[in-house]
Amino acid sequence: MSRTFIIVALAVLVCAGFGLRAYRLSAEGLSEDELNKLHAVEDYRERGLTSTNGEHPMLMKALLTGSVVFAERWNRTNLAQSSTAWRIDQETALRLPATLFGAFTSLLIFLVVCELFGPLTGLIAAALWAVDPAAIGFNRIAKEDTFLLFFFLLANIFWLRGQRAAESGEARPERYYWATAAAFGAMMASKYMPHFLSISVAYYYIFQGIPATRWRLGKQKWLIFFAVMGAAFLVCNPTILLPGTWHEMRIFASEQRIGHDGYEFMGQLFRNQATLWLNGSPWYFYYAFMAFKLPLAIVAAFLVGLPLLFRKQLGDGRYFVLFWMFFWFFPFTFMGGKFLRYFTMGLPIVLIVAAIGIHFIVRWLTETVARLAENAALKSYAQLSVALAFIALSAVASLSYAPFYRLYTNELGGGRERAGSYFPHDEFYDGSVRDTAATIARIARPHARVASETPGLLVHYAQLAGRHDLVSVSLSDQTALRDFTAGDLIVVARGRRYFSNDELVRALESVSQPVAQLLTGDVPATQLYVLDEASHRMIAAQVK
């Protein structure tokens, strides 16, 4: 495989991955989480560095700030003002950094996997990430997980290069160690997940008992390593020095930031707190995601590749993947609080193992073809066809749901008919609130009250639609609901079902019909109710 071919292939994958991720990036409105990021950006611009949204590190918010400022300046140019098609929407500006980092993650996956298993497996893994519907969906939201993964991979590219340099006797492998440390500092400044350092450290230590190993840092280099990492962390996350940031982190760690009392998973409600462990969201949460939300061809390839990790023929690189699997799946399986976006760090493991499985299938097919016909061109064609078939199936899956990639559900999960029914909170992710607010702005009476589970987000979009008079309250706030009268509005959004509102919503649906139904793509996402006398009496009876 020539160097030129690899470079061209990677360029195509990055461009294709970016195109899929950037396509109609503002097709869905902001989520409640993303609105919090927007508020942090606004606060930074108005007051400088602050502890706003301080439970999360600063690096991503700094990138979002730069993107929003760029978008505003671009929108003032003559080209942007000549046509709305050239304008950058607020949603696009906020999500663009994650989209870019997500697209370039394909390149990093190739470099890591190439070090571990060779260029062919690396290219397959990179291609799978570029076109996978789940990967694209994760990279289209303004959350920290995309950046966490990016800098984790970047750090391990340098780490593995450092191993190769040390073992080959190359001069100054230390430069790779310090680059690794700096990237880990940026990783920690993306999301506070220090235990992922254990993956690289564990991989390092399995070689230390081998006398011939030359990859040894020693105490002094480890001290320098952590000093470089700490310095990079402070440069990327200076708000950690603010007392208010520590206050926000303490509140978050004590689970006082949990705004809702449940998570709907496969039609059932579960408590969703990390410290509930097995009494929270089910242990099989992410395994169900793998079974129902990934293309079946990738699931099959993963099942082929998984046992290969336990074969010596795969080489020592398998230990890195095994440690990655352990340090992701073990804690996140048993942790009681789960969201799909956390799987951003777990998905590359699945795709890498699937790439190993595809490579195995390709080799097996090549050997079969070789026995049947001594034709080098035929063997190459067979190899390429098999690899491209798996990649194409993922690409078709993504394109069939674009731009609402998070709704993708495979045939085992029931396909499009069951889209949005397994993980509705993460599949819809408040994407219809913008359209809901626009509908309310048209039909609501002056000073109407509106109950939803995203009151702040609804106010944001209602004000953009010119309705500053609306009173937005939480659907779970029974005290606020006591003031409702006929003519007020109730928003019932999929993914926002909780223990605190379930009984009330069921009662409302039994006595009233929605005046509007909002869709995400072609999937029902939100129902809007205007209270009449009968439904008002029912609400009053529920909250008295």
Coordinates of C-alpha atoms in Angstrom, one line a residue:
M1 CA 0.0 0.0 0.0
S2 CA 1.7 3.2 -1.2
R3 CA 2.2 6.3 0.9
T4 CA 0.5 8.4 -1.8
F5 CA -2.6 6.1 -1.7
I6 CA -2.8 6.3 2.1
I7 CA -2.6 10.1 2.0
V8 CA -5.2 10.5 -0.7
A9 CA -7.5 8.0 1.1
L10 CA -7.2 9.8 4.4
A11 CA -7.9 13.2 2.7
V12 CA -11.0 11.8 1.1
L13 CA -12.2 10.3 4.4
V14 CA -11.7 13.5 6.4
C15 CA -13.5 15.5 3.7
A16 CA -16.3 13.0 3.5
G17 CA -16.6 12.8 7.2
F18 CA -16.7 16.6 7.5
G19 CA -19.3 16.8 4.8
L20 CA -21.6 14.3 6.5
R21 CA -21.2 16.0 9.9
A22 CA -21.7 19.5 8.5
Y23 CA -24.7 18.8 6.3
R24 CA -27.6 20.9 7.5
L25 CA -25.9 21.4 10.9
S26 CA -28.7 23.7 12.0
A27 CA -31.5 21.3 11.0
E28 CA -32.2 20.8 14.7
G29 CA -32.5 23.5 17.3
L30 CA -30.1 23.7 20.3
S31 CA -30.5 21.3 23.2
E32 CA -30.7 22.4 26.8
D33 CA -27.1 21.4 27.3
E34 CA -26.0 23.4 24.2
L35 CA -27.9 26.5 25.4
N36 CA -25.8 26.3 28.6
K37 CA -22.7 26.4 26.4
L38 CA -24.1 29.4 24.6
H39 CA -24.6 31.2 27.9
A40 CA -21.0 30.4 28.9
V41 CA -19.8 31.9 25.6
E42 CA -21.9 35.0 26.1
D43 CA -20.5 35.3 29.6
Y44 CA -16.9 35.0 28.5
R45 CA -17.4 37.7 25.9
E46 CA -19.1 40.0 28.3
R47 CA -17.1 39.5 31.5
G48 CA -13.9 37.6 30.4
L49 CA -13.0 34.4 32.1
T50 CA -15.7 33.3 34.6
S51 CA -16.9 30.2 36.3
T52 CA -20.0 29.9 34.3
N53 CA -20.7 26.3 33.4
G54 CA -17.6 25.7 35.5
E55 CA -18.4 22.0 36.2
H56 CA -17.0 21.5 32.7
P57 CA -13.5 22.5 31.6
M58 CA -12.9 25.6 29.5
L59 CA -11.1 24.4 26.3
M60 CA -14.3 23.5 24.4
K61 CA -16.1 26.7 25.5
A62 CA -13.1 28.7 24.3
L63 CA -13.3 27.0 20.9
L64 CA -17.0 27.7 20.8
T65 CA -16.4 31.3 21.6
G66 CA -14.0 31.6 18.7
S67 CA -16.5 29.9 16.4
V68 CA -19.4 32.2 17.4
V69 CA -17.3 35.3 17.0
F70 CA -16.1 34.2 13.6
A71 CA -19.7 33.5 12.5
E72 CA -20.9 36.9 13.6
R73 CA -18.1 38.6 11.7
W74 CA -18.8 36.4 8.6
N75 CA -22.4 37.3 8.7
R76 CA -21.5 41.0 8.5
T77 CA -19.7 40.4 5.2
N78 CA -21.3 41.5 1.9
L79 CA -21.5 37.9 0.7
A80 CA -23.4 36.7 3.8
Q81 CA -25.7 39.7 3.7
S82 CA -26.4 39.2 0.0
S83 CA -28.2 35.9 0.7
T84 CA -29.4 34.0 3.8
A85 CA -27.9 30.8 2.2
W86 CA -24.4 32.2 3.0
R87 CA -25.2 33.0 6.6
I88 CA -23.9 30.9 9.5
D89 CA -26.8 30.1 11.9
Q90 CA -26.2 30.2 15.7
E91 CA -26.6 26.5 15.9
T92 CA -24.1 25.9 13.2
A93 CA -21.6 28.2 14.8
L94 CA -21.9 26.5 18.1
R95 CA -21.5 23.0 16.7
L96 CA -18.9 23.6 14.1
P97 CA -15.8 23.0 16.3
A98 CA -17.1 19.5 17.3
T99 CA -17.8 18.8 13.7
L100 CA -14.3 19.7 12.6
F101 CA -12.7 17.8 15.4
G102 CA -14.9 14.8 14.8
A103 CA -14.0 14.7 11.1
F104 CA -10.2 14.9 11.9
T105 CA -10.7 12.1 14.4
S106 CA -10.7 9.7 11.4
L107 CA -7.1 10.7 10.8
L108 CA -6.1 10.1 14.4
I109 CA -7.8 6.7 14.5
F110 CA -5.8 5.7 11.4
L111 CA -2.5 6.8 13.0
V112 CA -3.3 4.9 16.3
V113 CA -4.5 1.7 14.6
C114 CA -1.7 1.9 12.1
E115 CA 0.8 1.8 14.9
L116 CA -1.0 -1.2 16.5
F117 CA -2.2 -3.3 13.6
G118 CA -0.9 -1.9 10.3
P119 CA -2.2 0.6 7.6
L120 CA -5.0 -1.6 6.1
T121 CA -6.8 -2.1 9.4
G122 CA -6.1 1.6 10.2
L123 CA -7.7 2.7 7.0
I124 CA -10.8 0.5 7.5
A125 CA -11.2 1.8 11.1
A126 CA -10.8 5.4 9.9
A127 CA -13.4 4.9 7.2
L128 CA -15.9 3.4 9.6
W129 CA -15.6 6.4 11.9
A130 CA -16.0 8.8 9.0
V131 CA -19.3 7.4 7.8
D132 CA -20.8 5.7 10.9
P133 CA -24.2 7.3 11.8
A134 CA -23.6 7.1 15.6
A135 CA -20.2 8.8 15.2
I136 CA -21.6 11.5 13.0
G137 CA -24.5 12.1 15.5
F138 CA -22.1 12.4 18.4
N139 CA -20.0 14.9 16.6
R140 CA -23.0 17.1 15.7
I141 CA -23.6 18.3 19.2
A142 CA -21.7 20.9 21.2
K143 CA -20.6 18.7 24.0
E144 CA -17.2 17.8 25.5
D145 CA -17.0 14.1 24.5
T146 CA -15.8 14.7 20.9
F147 CA -12.8 16.8 22.2
L148 CA -12.1 14.3 25.0
L149 CA -11.7 11.6 22.3
F150 CA -9.7 13.7 20.0
F151 CA -7.0 14.6 22.5
F152 CA -7.0 11.1 23.9
L153 CA -6.2 9.7 20.5
L154 CA -3.6 12.5 19.8
A155 CA -1.9 11.7 23.1
N156 CA -1.7 8.0 22.2
I157 CA -0.3 8.6 18.8
F158 CA 2.7 10.2 20.4
W159 CA 2.7 7.5 23.1
L160 CA 2.9 4.7 20.6
R161 CA 5.4 6.6 18.5
G162 CA 7.5 7.0 21.7
Q163 CA 7.4 3.3 22.2
R164 CA 8.6 2.6 18.7
A165 CA 11.3 5.2 18.9
A166 CA 12.6 3.8 22.2
E167 CA 12.6 0.2 21.1
S168 CA 14.3 1.1 17.8
G169 CA 17.0 3.1 19.5
E170 CA 16.0 6.3 17.8
A171 CA 17.5 9.4 19.3
R172 CA 15.4 11.5 21.7
P173 CA 12.2 9.5 22.2
E174 CA 11.5 12.0 25.0
R175 CA 10.0 14.5 22.5
Y176 CA 7.1 12.0 22.0
Y177 CA 6.7 11.6 25.8
W178 CA 6.3 15.4 26.3
A179 CA 4.0 15.7 23.4
T180 CA 1.9 12.9 24.9
A181 CA 1.8 14.7 28.2
A182 CA 0.7 18.0 26.5
A183 CA -2.1 16.2 24.7
F184 CA -3.2 14.5 27.9
G185 CA -3.3 18.0 29.5
A186 CA -5.6 19.2 26.7
M187 CA -7.7 16.0 27.1
M188 CA -8.2 16.8 30.8
A189 CA -9.1 20.4 29.8
S190 CA -11.8 19.0 27.5
K191 CA -13.5 16.8 30.1
Y192 CA -12.6 15.8 33.6
M193 CA -12.1 12.1 32.9
P194 CA -8.6 11.3 34.4
H195 CA -9.2 7.5 34.6
F196 CA -8.6 7.3 30.8
L197 CA -5.0 7.9 31.5
S198 CA -4.9 4.4 32.9
I199 CA -5.3 2.9 29.4
S200 CA -1.9 4.3 28.3
V201 CA -0.2 3.7 31.6
A202 CA -1.4 0.1 31.8
Y203 CA -0.3 -0.6 28.2
Y204 CA 3.2 0.9 29.2
Y205 CA 3.5 -1.3 32.3
I206 CA 2.8 -4.6 30.7
F207 CA 6.2 -4.3 28.9
Q208 CA 8.2 -3.3 31.9
G209 CA 8.6 -6.9 33.2
I210 CA 10.3 -7.9 29.9
P211 CA 14.1 -7.5 30.4
A212 CA 14.7 -6.6 26.7
T213 CA 12.3 -3.7 26.9
R214 CA 14.0 -0.3 26.1
W215 CA 10.8 1.7 26.5
R216 CA 11.3 2.9 30.1
L217 CA 10.7 6.4 31.4
G218 CA 12.1 6.2 35.0
K219 CA 11.1 8.4 37.9
Q220 CA 12.5 11.7 36.7
K221 CA 10.9 11.5 33.3
W222 CA 7.5 10.6 34.9
L223 CA 7.9 13.8 37.0
I224 CA 8.6 15.8 33.9
F225 CA 5.7 14.1 32.1
F226 CA 3.2 15.1 34.8
A227 CA 4.6 18.6 35.0
V228 CA 4.2 19.1 31.2
M229 CA 0.7 17.7 31.5
G230 CA -0.2 20.0 34.3
A231 CA 1.2 23.0 32.5
A232 CA -0.8 22.2 29.3
F233 CA -3.9 21.7 31.4
L234 CA -3.6 25.1 33.0
V235 CA -2.9 26.8 29.7
C236 CA -6.1 25.2 28.2
N237 CA -8.2 25.5 31.3
P238 CA -7.2 28.7 33.3
T239 CA -10.7 29.0 34.8
I240 CA -9.7 26.0 37.1
L241 CA -7.9 28.7 39.2
L242 CA -11.2 30.5 40.0
P243 CA -12.8 29.7 43.3
G244 CA -16.2 29.8 41.6
T245 CA -15.2 26.9 39.3
W246 CA -14.4 24.7 42.3
H247 CA -17.8 25.6 43.8
E248 CA -19.5 24.6 40.6
M249 CA -17.6 21.4 40.4
R250 CA -18.4 20.5 44.0
I251 CA -22.1 21.1 43.3
F252 CA -21.9 18.9 40.1
A253 CA -20.0 16.1 41.9
S254 CA -22.6 16.0 44.7
E255 CA -25.3 15.4 41.9
Q256 CA -27.1 18.6 42.8
R257 CA -27.1 19.6 39.1
I258 CA -29.4 16.8 38.1
G259 CA -32.4 18.6 36.8
H260 CA -34.7 15.6 36.2
D261 CA -35.5 12.4 38.0
G262 CA -35.3 9.8 35.3
Y263 CA -34.3 8.6 31.9
E264 CA -36.6 6.8 29.4
F265 CA -34.9 3.7 28.0
M266 CA -36.8 1.2 25.8
G267 CA -40.1 2.6 26.9
Q268 CA -39.4 2.3 30.7
L269 CA -38.3 5.0 33.1
F270 CA -35.2 4.5 35.2
R271 CA -33.4 6.6 37.8
N272 CA -30.4 8.1 36.2
Q273 CA -27.7 9.0 38.7
A274 CA -24.1 7.8 38.7
T275 CA -24.0 6.8 42.3
L276 CA -27.1 4.6 42.1
W277 CA -24.9 2.1 40.2
L278 CA -26.9 -1.0 39.3
N279 CA -30.1 0.6 40.8
G280 CA -29.9 3.3 38.1
S281 CA -30.0 2.9 34.3
P282 CA -29.6 -0.8 33.4
W283 CA -26.2 -2.3 33.0
Y284 CA -27.0 -3.3 29.4
F285 CA -27.8 0.2 28.3
Y286 CA -24.7 0.6 26.0
Y287 CA -24.9 -3.0 24.8
A288 CA -28.5 -2.3 23.6
F289 CA -27.1 0.7 21.8
M290 CA -24.5 -1.5 20.1
A291 CA -27.2 -4.0 19.1
F292 CA -29.8 -1.6 17.8
K293 CA -28.1 1.6 16.8
L294 CA -25.1 0.4 14.8
P295 CA -25.3 -1.0 11.3
L296 CA -25.7 -4.7 11.5
A297 CA -22.7 -5.3 9.2
I298 CA -20.6 -3.5 11.8
V299 CA -22.1 -5.5 14.6
A300 CA -21.3 -8.7 12.7
A301 CA -17.7 -7.5 12.0
F302 CA -17.3 -6.6 15.7
L303 CA -18.3 -10.1 16.7
V304 CA -15.8 -11.6 14.3
G305 CA -13.0 -9.3 15.5
L306 CA -13.7 -9.7 19.3
P307 CA -12.2 -13.2 19.7
L308 CA -9.2 -12.3 17.6
L309 CA -8.1 -9.9 20.4
F310 CA -7.2 -13.0 22.4
R311 CA -5.0 -14.5 19.7
K312 CA -1.2 -13.9 19.8
Q313 CA -1.1 -13.6 16.0
L314 CA -2.7 -10.2 16.3
G315 CA 0.4 -8.9 18.1
D316 CA 1.0 -6.8 21.2
G317 CA -1.2 -4.0 19.9
R318 CA -4.2 -6.0 21.1
Y319 CA -3.4 -5.2 24.7
F320 CA -4.0 -1.5 24.1
V321 CA -7.5 -2.2 22.7
L322 CA -8.2 -4.6 25.6
F323 CA -7.2 -2.0 28.2
W324 CA -9.3 0.6 26.4
M325 CA -12.3 -1.8 26.4
F326 CA -11.8 -2.5 30.1
F327 CA -11.4 1.1 31.3
W328 CA -14.4 2.2 29.3
F329 CA -16.9 -0.7 29.5
F330 CA -16.3 -1.7 33.1
P331 CA -17.1 1.6 34.8
F332 CA -19.7 2.7 32.4
T333 CA -21.6 -0.6 32.5
F334 CA -22.1 -0.4 36.3
M335 CA -22.4 3.4 36.7
G336 CA -26.1 4.3 37.3
G337 CA -26.1 7.5 35.3
K338 CA -25.9 7.0 31.5
F339 CA -26.3 9.1 28.4
L340 CA -25.5 8.0 24.8
R341 CA -23.0 10.8 24.3
Y342 CA -20.7 9.1 26.8
F343 CA -20.3 6.3 24.2
T344 CA -18.3 8.7 22.1
M345 CA -15.2 7.4 23.8
G346 CA -16.4 3.8 23.5
L347 CA -17.5 3.8 19.9
P348 CA -13.9 3.8 18.4
I349 CA -13.2 0.6 20.3
V350 CA -16.2 -1.1 18.6
L351 CA -15.2 0.2 15.2
I352 CA -11.5 -0.7 15.6
V353 CA -12.5 -4.3 16.6
A354 CA -14.9 -4.3 13.7
A355 CA -12.0 -3.2 11.4
I356 CA -9.9 -6.1 12.8
G357 CA -12.8 -8.4 11.9
I358 CA -13.1 -7.0 8.4
H359 CA -9.4 -7.4 7.9
F360 CA -9.6 -11.0 9.0
I361 CA -12.5 -11.6 6.5
V362 CA -10.5 -9.9 3.8
R363 CA -7.5 -12.2 4.4
W364 CA -9.6 -15.3 4.5
L365 CA -11.3 -14.3 1.3
T366 CA -7.9 -13.6 -0.3
E367 CA -6.6 -17.1 0.7
T368 CA -9.8 -18.6 -0.7
V369 CA -9.4 -16.8 -4.0
A370 CA -5.7 -17.7 -4.1
R371 CA -6.6 -21.4 -3.9
L372 CA -9.1 -21.0 -6.7
A373 CA -7.2 -18.8 -9.0
E374 CA -3.6 -17.6 -9.3
N375 CA -4.6 -14.1 -10.2
A376 CA -3.1 -11.1 -8.3
A377 CA -5.6 -8.6 -9.8
L378 CA -8.5 -10.8 -8.7
K379 CA -7.2 -11.1 -5.2
S380 CA -6.8 -7.3 -4.9
Y381 CA -10.3 -6.8 -6.3
A382 CA -11.7 -9.2 -3.8
Q383 CA -9.9 -7.5 -0.9
L384 CA -11.1 -4.0 -1.9
S385 CA -14.6 -5.1 -2.6
V386 CA -15.1 -6.7 0.8
A387 CA -13.7 -3.7 2.7
L388 CA -15.7 -1.2 0.7
A389 CA -18.9 -3.2 1.1
F390 CA -18.7 -2.8 4.9
I391 CA -17.9 0.9 4.6
A392 CA -20.6 1.4 2.1
L393 CA -23.2 -0.2 4.3
S394 CA -22.4 2.2 7.1
A395 CA -22.4 5.2 4.6
V396 CA -25.8 4.1 3.3
A397 CA -27.2 3.9 6.8
S398 CA -26.0 7.4 7.5
L399 CA -27.3 8.9 4.3
S400 CA -30.7 7.3 4.8
Y401 CA -31.2 9.2 8.0
A402 CA -29.3 12.5 7.2
P403 CA -29.3 15.0 8.7
F404 CA -31.0 13.3 11.7
Y405 CA -28.3 10.7 12.2
R406 CA -29.1 10.0 15.9
L407 CA -32.4 8.5 14.9
Y408 CA -30.8 5.7 12.9
T409 CA -32.0 2.3 14.1
N410 CA -31.0 -0.9 12.4
E411 CA -33.2 -3.8 11.3
L412 CA -32.7 -5.7 14.5
G413 CA -34.0 -2.7 16.4
G414 CA -37.1 -2.4 14.1
G415 CA -35.7 0.1 11.6
R416 CA -37.3 3.5 11.0
E417 CA -40.6 2.4 12.6
R418 CA -38.9 2.2 16.0
A419 CA -36.6 5.3 15.5
G420 CA -36.5 7.3 18.6
S421 CA -38.1 4.6 20.8
Y422 CA -35.0 3.2 22.5
F423 CA -33.1 6.3 23.8
P424 CA -35.5 9.2 23.1
H425 CA -33.7 11.7 25.3
D426 CA -30.4 11.3 23.3
E427 CA -32.1 10.5 20.0
F428 CA -34.2 13.7 19.9
Y429 CA -32.0 15.8 22.2
D430 CA -34.4 18.7 22.2
G431 CA -34.0 19.2 18.5
S432 CA -37.7 20.1 18.0
V433 CA -37.9 22.9 20.7
R434 CA -37.0 25.6 18.2
D435 CA -39.9 24.6 15.9
T436 CA -42.2 24.1 18.9
A437 CA -41.4 27.7 20.1
A438 CA -42.1 29.1 16.6
T439 CA -45.5 27.3 16.6
I440 CA -46.3 28.6 20.1
A441 CA -45.3 32.1 19.0
R442 CA -47.9 32.0 16.3
I443 CA -50.8 30.5 18.2
A444 CA -50.4 31.5 21.9
R445 CA -52.5 34.2 23.4
P446 CA -50.7 37.2 24.9
H447 CA -49.0 36.4 28.2
A448 CA -49.9 32.7 27.9
R449 CA -48.3 30.2 30.2
V450 CA -46.3 27.4 28.6
A451 CA -45.2 24.2 30.5
S452 CA -42.4 22.1 29.2
E453 CA -39.4 20.3 30.5
T454 CA -37.0 22.8 28.8
P455 CA -38.4 26.1 30.0
G456 CA -35.2 28.1 29.5
L457 CA -34.6 26.7 26.0
L458 CA -38.2 27.5 25.0
V459 CA -37.9 31.1 26.3
H460 CA -34.7 31.4 24.2
Y461 CA -36.4 30.5 21.0
A462 CA -39.7 32.2 21.8
Q463 CA -37.9 35.5 22.3
L464 CA -36.0 35.0 19.0
A465 CA -39.5 34.6 17.5
G466 CA -40.6 37.9 19.0
R467 CA -42.6 36.6 22.0
H468 CA -41.2 38.2 25.1
D469 CA -44.5 38.0 26.9
L470 CA -44.8 34.2 27.4
V471 CA -44.4 32.7 30.8
S472 CA -42.4 29.5 30.6
V473 CA -42.4 27.0 33.5
S474 CA -41.4 23.4 34.1
L475 CA -43.9 20.7 33.4
S476 CA -42.7 19.0 36.6
D477 CA -43.4 22.2 38.7
Q478 CA -46.8 21.4 40.1
T479 CA -46.9 24.7 42.0
A480 CA -46.5 26.7 38.8
L481 CA -49.2 24.5 37.0
R482 CA -51.8 25.5 39.6
D483 CA -51.8 29.0 38.0
F484 CA -52.7 27.6 34.5
T485 CA -56.0 28.4 33.0
A486 CA -57.8 27.4 29.8
G487 CA -55.8 28.7 26.8
D488 CA -52.4 28.0 28.3
L489 CA -50.1 25.5 26.6
I490 CA -48.5 22.1 27.5
V491 CA -45.5 20.8 25.6
V492 CA -45.0 17.0 25.6
A493 CA -41.7 16.2 24.1
R494 CA -40.3 12.7 23.5
G495 CA -37.2 12.1 25.6
R496 CA -38.5 14.4 28.3
R497 CA -40.7 11.9 30.1
Y498 CA -39.9 11.6 33.8
F499 CA -41.3 10.2 37.0
S500 CA -42.3 13.7 37.9
N501 CA -44.5 14.3 34.8
D502 CA -45.5 10.8 33.6
E503 CA -48.9 10.6 35.4
L504 CA -49.9 14.1 34.4
V505 CA -49.0 13.6 30.7
R506 CA -50.9 10.3 30.5
A507 CA -53.9 11.9 32.0
L508 CA -53.6 14.8 29.6
E509 CA -53.4 12.5 26.6
S510 CA -56.5 10.7 27.7
V511 CA -58.7 13.8 27.7
S512 CA -57.2 16.0 25.0
Q513 CA -55.9 16.0 21.5
P514 CA -52.7 18.0 20.5
V515 CA -53.2 21.1 18.4
A516 CA -49.9 20.5 16.7
Q517 CA -47.4 17.7 16.3
L518 CA -43.7 18.5 15.5
L519 CA -41.5 16.1 13.7
T520 CA -37.8 15.4 13.7
G521 CA -37.4 14.3 10.1
D522 CA -40.4 12.1 9.6
V523 CA -40.5 10.9 13.3
P524 CA -43.0 12.4 15.7
A525 CA -41.0 14.4 18.3
T526 CA -43.3 16.8 20.2
Q527 CA -47.0 17.2 20.8
L528 CA -48.4 20.7 21.7
Y529 CA -51.6 21.0 23.7
V530 CA -53.7 24.1 24.3
L531 CA -55.8 23.6 27.5
D532 CA -59.6 23.6 27.1
E533 CA -62.0 23.5 30.0
A534 CA -61.9 19.7 30.3
S535 CA -58.1 19.4 30.2
H536 CA -57.7 22.4 32.5
R537 CA -59.9 20.6 35.1
M538 CA -57.8 17.5 34.7
I539 CA -54.6 19.5 35.3
A540 CA -56.1 21.2 38.3
A541 CA -57.1 17.9 39.8
Q542 CA -53.6 16.5 39.2
V543 CA -51.7 19.3 40.9
K544 CA -54.1 20.3 43.7

